[in-house]
mmCIF file of N, CA and C in Angstrom:
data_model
loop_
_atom_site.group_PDB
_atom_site.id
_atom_site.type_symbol
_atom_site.label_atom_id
_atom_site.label_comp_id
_atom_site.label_asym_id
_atom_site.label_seq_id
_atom_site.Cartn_x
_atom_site.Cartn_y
_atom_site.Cartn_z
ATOM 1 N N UNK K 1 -25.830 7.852 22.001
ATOM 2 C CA UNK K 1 -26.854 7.785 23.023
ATOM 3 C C UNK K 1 -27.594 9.116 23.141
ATOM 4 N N UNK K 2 -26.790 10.141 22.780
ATOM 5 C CA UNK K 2 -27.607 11.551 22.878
ATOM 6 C C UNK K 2 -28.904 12.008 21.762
ATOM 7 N N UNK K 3 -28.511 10.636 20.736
ATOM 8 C CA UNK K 3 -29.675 10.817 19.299
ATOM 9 C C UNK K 3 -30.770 10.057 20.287
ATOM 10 N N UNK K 4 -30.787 8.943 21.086
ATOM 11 C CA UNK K 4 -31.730 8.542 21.367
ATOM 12 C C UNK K 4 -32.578 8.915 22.573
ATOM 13 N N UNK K 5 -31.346 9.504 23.331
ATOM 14 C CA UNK K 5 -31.930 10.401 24.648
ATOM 15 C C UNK K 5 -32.733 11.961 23.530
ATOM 16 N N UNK K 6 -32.203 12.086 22.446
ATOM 17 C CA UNK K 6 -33.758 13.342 21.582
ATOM 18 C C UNK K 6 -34.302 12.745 21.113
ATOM 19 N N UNK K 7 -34.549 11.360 20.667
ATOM 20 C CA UNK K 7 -35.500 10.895 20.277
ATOM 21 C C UNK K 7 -35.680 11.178 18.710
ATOM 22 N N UNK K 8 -33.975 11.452 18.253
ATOM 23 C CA UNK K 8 -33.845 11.056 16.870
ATOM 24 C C UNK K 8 -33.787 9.612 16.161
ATOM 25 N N UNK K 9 -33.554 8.968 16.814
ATOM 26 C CA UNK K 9 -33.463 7.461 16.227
ATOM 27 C C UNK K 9 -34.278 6.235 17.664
ATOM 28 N N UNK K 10 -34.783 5.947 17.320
ATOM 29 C CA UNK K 10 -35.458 4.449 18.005
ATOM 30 C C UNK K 10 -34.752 3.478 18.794
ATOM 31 N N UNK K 11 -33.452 3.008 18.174
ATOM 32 C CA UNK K 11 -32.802 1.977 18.871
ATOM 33 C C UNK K 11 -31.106 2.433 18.632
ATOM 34 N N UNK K 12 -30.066 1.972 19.482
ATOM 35 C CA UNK K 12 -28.692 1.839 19.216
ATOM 36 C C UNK K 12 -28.424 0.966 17.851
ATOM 37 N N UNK K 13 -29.174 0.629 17.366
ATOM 38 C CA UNK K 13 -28.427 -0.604 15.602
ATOM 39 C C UNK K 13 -29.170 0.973 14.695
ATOM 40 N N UNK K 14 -30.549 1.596 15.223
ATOM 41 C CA UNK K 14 -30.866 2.292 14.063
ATOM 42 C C UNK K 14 -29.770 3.568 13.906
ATOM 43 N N UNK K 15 -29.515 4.113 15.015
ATOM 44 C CA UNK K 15 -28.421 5.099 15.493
ATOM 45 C C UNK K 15 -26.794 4.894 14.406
ATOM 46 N N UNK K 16 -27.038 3.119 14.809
ATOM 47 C CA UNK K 16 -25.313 3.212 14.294
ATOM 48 C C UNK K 16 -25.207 2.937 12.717
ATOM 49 N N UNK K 17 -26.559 2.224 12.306
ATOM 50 C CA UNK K 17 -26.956 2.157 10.932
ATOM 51 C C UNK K 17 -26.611 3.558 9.920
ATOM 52 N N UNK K 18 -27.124 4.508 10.417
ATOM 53 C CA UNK K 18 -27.216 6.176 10.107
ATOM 54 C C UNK K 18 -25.976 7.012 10.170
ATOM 55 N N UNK K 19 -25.467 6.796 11.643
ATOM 56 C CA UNK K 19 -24.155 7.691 12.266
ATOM 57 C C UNK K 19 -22.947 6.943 11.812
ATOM 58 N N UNK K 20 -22.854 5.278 12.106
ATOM 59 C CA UNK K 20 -21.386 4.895 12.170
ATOM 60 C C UNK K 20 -21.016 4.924 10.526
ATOM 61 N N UNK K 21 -19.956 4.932 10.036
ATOM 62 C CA UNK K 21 -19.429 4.719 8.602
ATOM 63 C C UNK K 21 -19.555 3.041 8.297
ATOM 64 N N UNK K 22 -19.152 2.567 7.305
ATOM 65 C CA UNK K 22 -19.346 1.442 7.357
ATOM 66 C C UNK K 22 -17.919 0.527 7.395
ATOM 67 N N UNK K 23 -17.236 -0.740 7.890
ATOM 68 C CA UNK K 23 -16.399 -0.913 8.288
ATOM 69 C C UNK K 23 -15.880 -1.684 7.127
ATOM 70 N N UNK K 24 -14.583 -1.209 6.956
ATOM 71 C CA UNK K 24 -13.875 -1.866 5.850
ATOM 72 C C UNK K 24 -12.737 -2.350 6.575
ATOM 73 N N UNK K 25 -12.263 -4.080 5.582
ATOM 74 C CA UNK K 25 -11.451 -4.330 5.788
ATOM 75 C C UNK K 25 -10.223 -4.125 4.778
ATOM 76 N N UNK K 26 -8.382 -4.281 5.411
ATOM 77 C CA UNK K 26 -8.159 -3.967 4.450
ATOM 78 C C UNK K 26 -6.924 -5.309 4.090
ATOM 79 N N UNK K 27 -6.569 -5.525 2.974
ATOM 80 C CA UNK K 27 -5.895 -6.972 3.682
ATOM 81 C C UNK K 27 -4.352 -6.561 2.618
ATOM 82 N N UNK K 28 -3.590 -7.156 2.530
ATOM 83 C CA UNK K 28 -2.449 -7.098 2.199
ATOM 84 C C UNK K 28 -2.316 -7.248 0.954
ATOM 85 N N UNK K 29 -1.471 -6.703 -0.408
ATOM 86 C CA UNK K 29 -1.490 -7.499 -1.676
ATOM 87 C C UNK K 29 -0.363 -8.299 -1.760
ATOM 88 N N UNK K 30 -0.648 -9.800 -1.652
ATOM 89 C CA UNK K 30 0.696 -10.678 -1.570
ATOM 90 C C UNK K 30 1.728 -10.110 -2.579
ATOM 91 N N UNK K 31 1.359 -10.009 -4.020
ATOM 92 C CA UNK K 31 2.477 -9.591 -4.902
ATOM 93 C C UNK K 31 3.437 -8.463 -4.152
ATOM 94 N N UNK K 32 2.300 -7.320 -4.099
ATOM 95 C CA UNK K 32 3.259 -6.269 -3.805
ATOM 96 C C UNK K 32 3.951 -6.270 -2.564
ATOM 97 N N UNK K 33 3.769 -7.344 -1.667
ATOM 98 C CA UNK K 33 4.417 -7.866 -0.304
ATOM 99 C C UNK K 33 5.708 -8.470 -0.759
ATOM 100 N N UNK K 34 5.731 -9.062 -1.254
ATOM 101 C CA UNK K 34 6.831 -9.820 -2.328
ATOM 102 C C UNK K 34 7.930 -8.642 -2.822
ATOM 103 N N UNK K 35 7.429 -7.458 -3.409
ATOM 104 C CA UNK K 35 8.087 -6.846 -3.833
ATOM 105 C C UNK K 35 8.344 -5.451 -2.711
ATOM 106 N N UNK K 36 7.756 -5.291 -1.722
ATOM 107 C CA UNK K 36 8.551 -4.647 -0.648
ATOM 108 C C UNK K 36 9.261 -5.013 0.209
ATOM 109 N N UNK K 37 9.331 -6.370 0.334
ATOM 110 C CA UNK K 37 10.212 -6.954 0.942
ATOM 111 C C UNK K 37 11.663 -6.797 0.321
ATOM 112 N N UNK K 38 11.515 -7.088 -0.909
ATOM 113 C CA UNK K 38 12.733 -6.738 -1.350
ATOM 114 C C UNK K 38 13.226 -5.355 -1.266
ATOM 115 N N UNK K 39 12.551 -4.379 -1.300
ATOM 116 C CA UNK K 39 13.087 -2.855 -1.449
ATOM 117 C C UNK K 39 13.535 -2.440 -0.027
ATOM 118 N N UNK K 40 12.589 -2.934 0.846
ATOM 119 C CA UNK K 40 12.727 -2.544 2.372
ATOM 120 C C UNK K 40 14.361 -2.746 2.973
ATOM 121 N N UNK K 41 15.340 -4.203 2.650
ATOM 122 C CA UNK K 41 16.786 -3.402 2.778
ATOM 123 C C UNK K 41 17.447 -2.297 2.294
ATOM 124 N N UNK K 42 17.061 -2.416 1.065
ATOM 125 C CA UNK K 42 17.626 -1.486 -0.103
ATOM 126 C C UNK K 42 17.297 0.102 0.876
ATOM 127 N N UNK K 43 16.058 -0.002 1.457
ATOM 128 C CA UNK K 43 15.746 1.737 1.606
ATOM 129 C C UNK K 43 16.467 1.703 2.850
ATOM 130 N N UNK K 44 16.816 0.399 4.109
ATOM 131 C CA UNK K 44 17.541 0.258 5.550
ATOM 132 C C UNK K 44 19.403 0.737 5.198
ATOM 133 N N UNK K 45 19.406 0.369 3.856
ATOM 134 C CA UNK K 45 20.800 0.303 3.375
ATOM 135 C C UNK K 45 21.403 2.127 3.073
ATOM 136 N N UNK K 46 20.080 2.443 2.101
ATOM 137 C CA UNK K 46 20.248 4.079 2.102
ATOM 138 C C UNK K 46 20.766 4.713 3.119
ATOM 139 N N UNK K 47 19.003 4.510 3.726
ATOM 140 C CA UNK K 47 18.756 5.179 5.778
ATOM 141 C C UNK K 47 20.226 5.767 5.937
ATOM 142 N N UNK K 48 20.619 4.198 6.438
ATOM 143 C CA UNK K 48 21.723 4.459 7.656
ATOM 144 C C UNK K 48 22.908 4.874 7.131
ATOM 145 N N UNK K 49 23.266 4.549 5.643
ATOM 146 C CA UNK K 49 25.044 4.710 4.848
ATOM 147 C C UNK K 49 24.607 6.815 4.821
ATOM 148 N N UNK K 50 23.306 6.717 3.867
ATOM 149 C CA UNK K 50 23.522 8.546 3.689
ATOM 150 C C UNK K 50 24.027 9.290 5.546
ATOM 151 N N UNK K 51 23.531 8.567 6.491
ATOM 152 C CA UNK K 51 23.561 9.090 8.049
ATOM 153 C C UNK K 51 24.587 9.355 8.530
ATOM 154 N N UNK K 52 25.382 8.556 7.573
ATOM 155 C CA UNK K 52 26.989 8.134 8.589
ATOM 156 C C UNK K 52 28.353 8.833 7.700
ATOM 157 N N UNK K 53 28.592 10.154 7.819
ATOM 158 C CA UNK K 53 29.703 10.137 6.675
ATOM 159 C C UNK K 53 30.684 9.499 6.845
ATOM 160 N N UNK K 54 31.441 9.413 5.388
ATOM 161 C CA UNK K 54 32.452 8.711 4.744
ATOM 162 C C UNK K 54 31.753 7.093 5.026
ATOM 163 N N UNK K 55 30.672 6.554 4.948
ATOM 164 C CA UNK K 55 30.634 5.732 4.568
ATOM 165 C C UNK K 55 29.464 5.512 3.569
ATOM 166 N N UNK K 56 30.283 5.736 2.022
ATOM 167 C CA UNK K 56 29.191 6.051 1.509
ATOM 168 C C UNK K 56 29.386 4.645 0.384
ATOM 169 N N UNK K 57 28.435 4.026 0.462
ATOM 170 C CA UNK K 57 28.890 2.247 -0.050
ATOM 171 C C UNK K 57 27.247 1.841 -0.453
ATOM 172 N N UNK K 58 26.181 2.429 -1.279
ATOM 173 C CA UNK K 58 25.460 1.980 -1.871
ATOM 174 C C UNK K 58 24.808 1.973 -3.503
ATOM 175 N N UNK K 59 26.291 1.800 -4.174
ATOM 176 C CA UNK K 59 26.379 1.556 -5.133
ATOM 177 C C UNK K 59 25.356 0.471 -5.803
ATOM 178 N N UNK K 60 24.892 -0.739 -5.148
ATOM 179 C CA UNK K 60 24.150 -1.919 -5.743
ATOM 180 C C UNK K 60 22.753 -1.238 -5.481
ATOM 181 N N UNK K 61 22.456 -0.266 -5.009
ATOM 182 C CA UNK K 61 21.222 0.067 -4.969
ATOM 183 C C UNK K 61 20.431 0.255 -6.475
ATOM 184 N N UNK K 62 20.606 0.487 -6.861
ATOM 185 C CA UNK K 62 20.336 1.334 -8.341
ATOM 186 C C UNK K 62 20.279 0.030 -9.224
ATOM 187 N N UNK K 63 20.995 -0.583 -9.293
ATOM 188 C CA UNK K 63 21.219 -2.640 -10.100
ATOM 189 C C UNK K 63 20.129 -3.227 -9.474
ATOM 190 N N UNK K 64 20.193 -3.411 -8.269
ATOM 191 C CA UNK K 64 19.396 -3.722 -7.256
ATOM 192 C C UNK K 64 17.861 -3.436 -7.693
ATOM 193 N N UNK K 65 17.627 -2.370 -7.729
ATOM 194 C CA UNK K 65 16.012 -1.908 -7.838
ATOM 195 C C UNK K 65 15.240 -2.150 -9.240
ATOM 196 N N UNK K 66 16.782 -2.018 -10.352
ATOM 197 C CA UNK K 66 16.113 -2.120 -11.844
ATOM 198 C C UNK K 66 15.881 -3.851 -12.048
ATOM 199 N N UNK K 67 16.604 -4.834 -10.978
ATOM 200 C CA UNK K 67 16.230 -6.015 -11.095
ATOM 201 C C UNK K 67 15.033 -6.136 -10.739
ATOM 202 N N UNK K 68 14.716 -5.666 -9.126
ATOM 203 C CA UNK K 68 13.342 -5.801 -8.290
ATOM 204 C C UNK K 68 12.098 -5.121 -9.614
ATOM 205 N N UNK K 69 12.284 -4.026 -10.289
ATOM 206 C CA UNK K 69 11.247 -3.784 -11.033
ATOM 207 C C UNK K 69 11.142 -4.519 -12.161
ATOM 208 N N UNK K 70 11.956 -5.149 -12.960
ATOM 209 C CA UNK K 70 11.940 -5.922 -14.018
ATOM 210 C C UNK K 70 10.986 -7.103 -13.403
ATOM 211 N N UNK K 71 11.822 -7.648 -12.204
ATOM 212 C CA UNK K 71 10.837 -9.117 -11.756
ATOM 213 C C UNK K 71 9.705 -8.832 -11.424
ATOM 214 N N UNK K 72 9.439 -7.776 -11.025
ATOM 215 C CA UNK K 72 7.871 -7.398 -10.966
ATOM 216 C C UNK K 72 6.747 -7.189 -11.735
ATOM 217 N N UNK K 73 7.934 -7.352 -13.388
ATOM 218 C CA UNK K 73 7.138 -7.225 -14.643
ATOM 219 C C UNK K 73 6.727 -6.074 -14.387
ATOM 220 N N UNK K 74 7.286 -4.761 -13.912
ATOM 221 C CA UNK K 74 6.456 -3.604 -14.138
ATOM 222 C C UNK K 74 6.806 -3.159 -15.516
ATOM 223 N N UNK K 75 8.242 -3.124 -15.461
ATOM 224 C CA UNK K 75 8.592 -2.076 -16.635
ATOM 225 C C UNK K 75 10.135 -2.997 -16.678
ATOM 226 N N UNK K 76 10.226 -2.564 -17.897
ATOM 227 C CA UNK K 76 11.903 -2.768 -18.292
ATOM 228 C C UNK K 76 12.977 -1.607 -18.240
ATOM 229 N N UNK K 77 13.573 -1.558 -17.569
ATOM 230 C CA UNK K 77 14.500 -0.188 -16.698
ATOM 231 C C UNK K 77 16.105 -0.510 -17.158
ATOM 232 N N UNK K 78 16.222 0.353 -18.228
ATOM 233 C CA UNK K 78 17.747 0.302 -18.818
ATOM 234 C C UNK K 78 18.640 1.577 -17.679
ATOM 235 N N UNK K 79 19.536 1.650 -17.989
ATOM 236 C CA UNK K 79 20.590 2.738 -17.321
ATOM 237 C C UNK K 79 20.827 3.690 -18.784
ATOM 238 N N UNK K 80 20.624 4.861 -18.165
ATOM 239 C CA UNK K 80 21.127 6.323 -19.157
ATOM 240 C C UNK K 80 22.197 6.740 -18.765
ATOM 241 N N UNK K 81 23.166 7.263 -19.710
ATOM 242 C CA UNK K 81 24.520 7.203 -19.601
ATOM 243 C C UNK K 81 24.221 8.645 -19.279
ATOM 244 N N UNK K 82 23.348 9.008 -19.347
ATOM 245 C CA UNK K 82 23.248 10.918 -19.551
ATOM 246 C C UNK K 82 24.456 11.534 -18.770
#
């Protein structure tokens, strides 16, 4: 309102045409919804076991994730004995 009270712009649409950004939406990617769903225990499972000593019980994590990325067709994820 202060562009039009100086008499930089004509109307409030020409004002917001110029000043406002333009509005994006943003929407969800079903796949990758699919595939955080699955990780999201896995990371609840970490969270709270690393929090709590002596209960340290997330061994399936690691099996767990190289399945979730295989089904995701990202990559094929072997285990290194290193």
């Amino acid at each position: 309102f202060a562009f039009l009270a100086a008499g930089t712009f004509k109307s409030v649409e020409e004002a917001q045409a110029r000043v406002c950004p333009p509005h994006k939406t943003y929407a969800p990617d079903p796949e990758a919804q699919q595939v955080y769903a699955k990780l999201y225990p896995l990371f609840q499972d970490l969270y709270f076991v690393l929090g709590q000593p002596g209960r340290a019980s997330f061994g399936h994590v690691l099996p767990d994730l190289m399945r979730i990325a295989e089904a995701a067709g990202k990559t094929t994820v072997t285990a290194n004995a290193d």
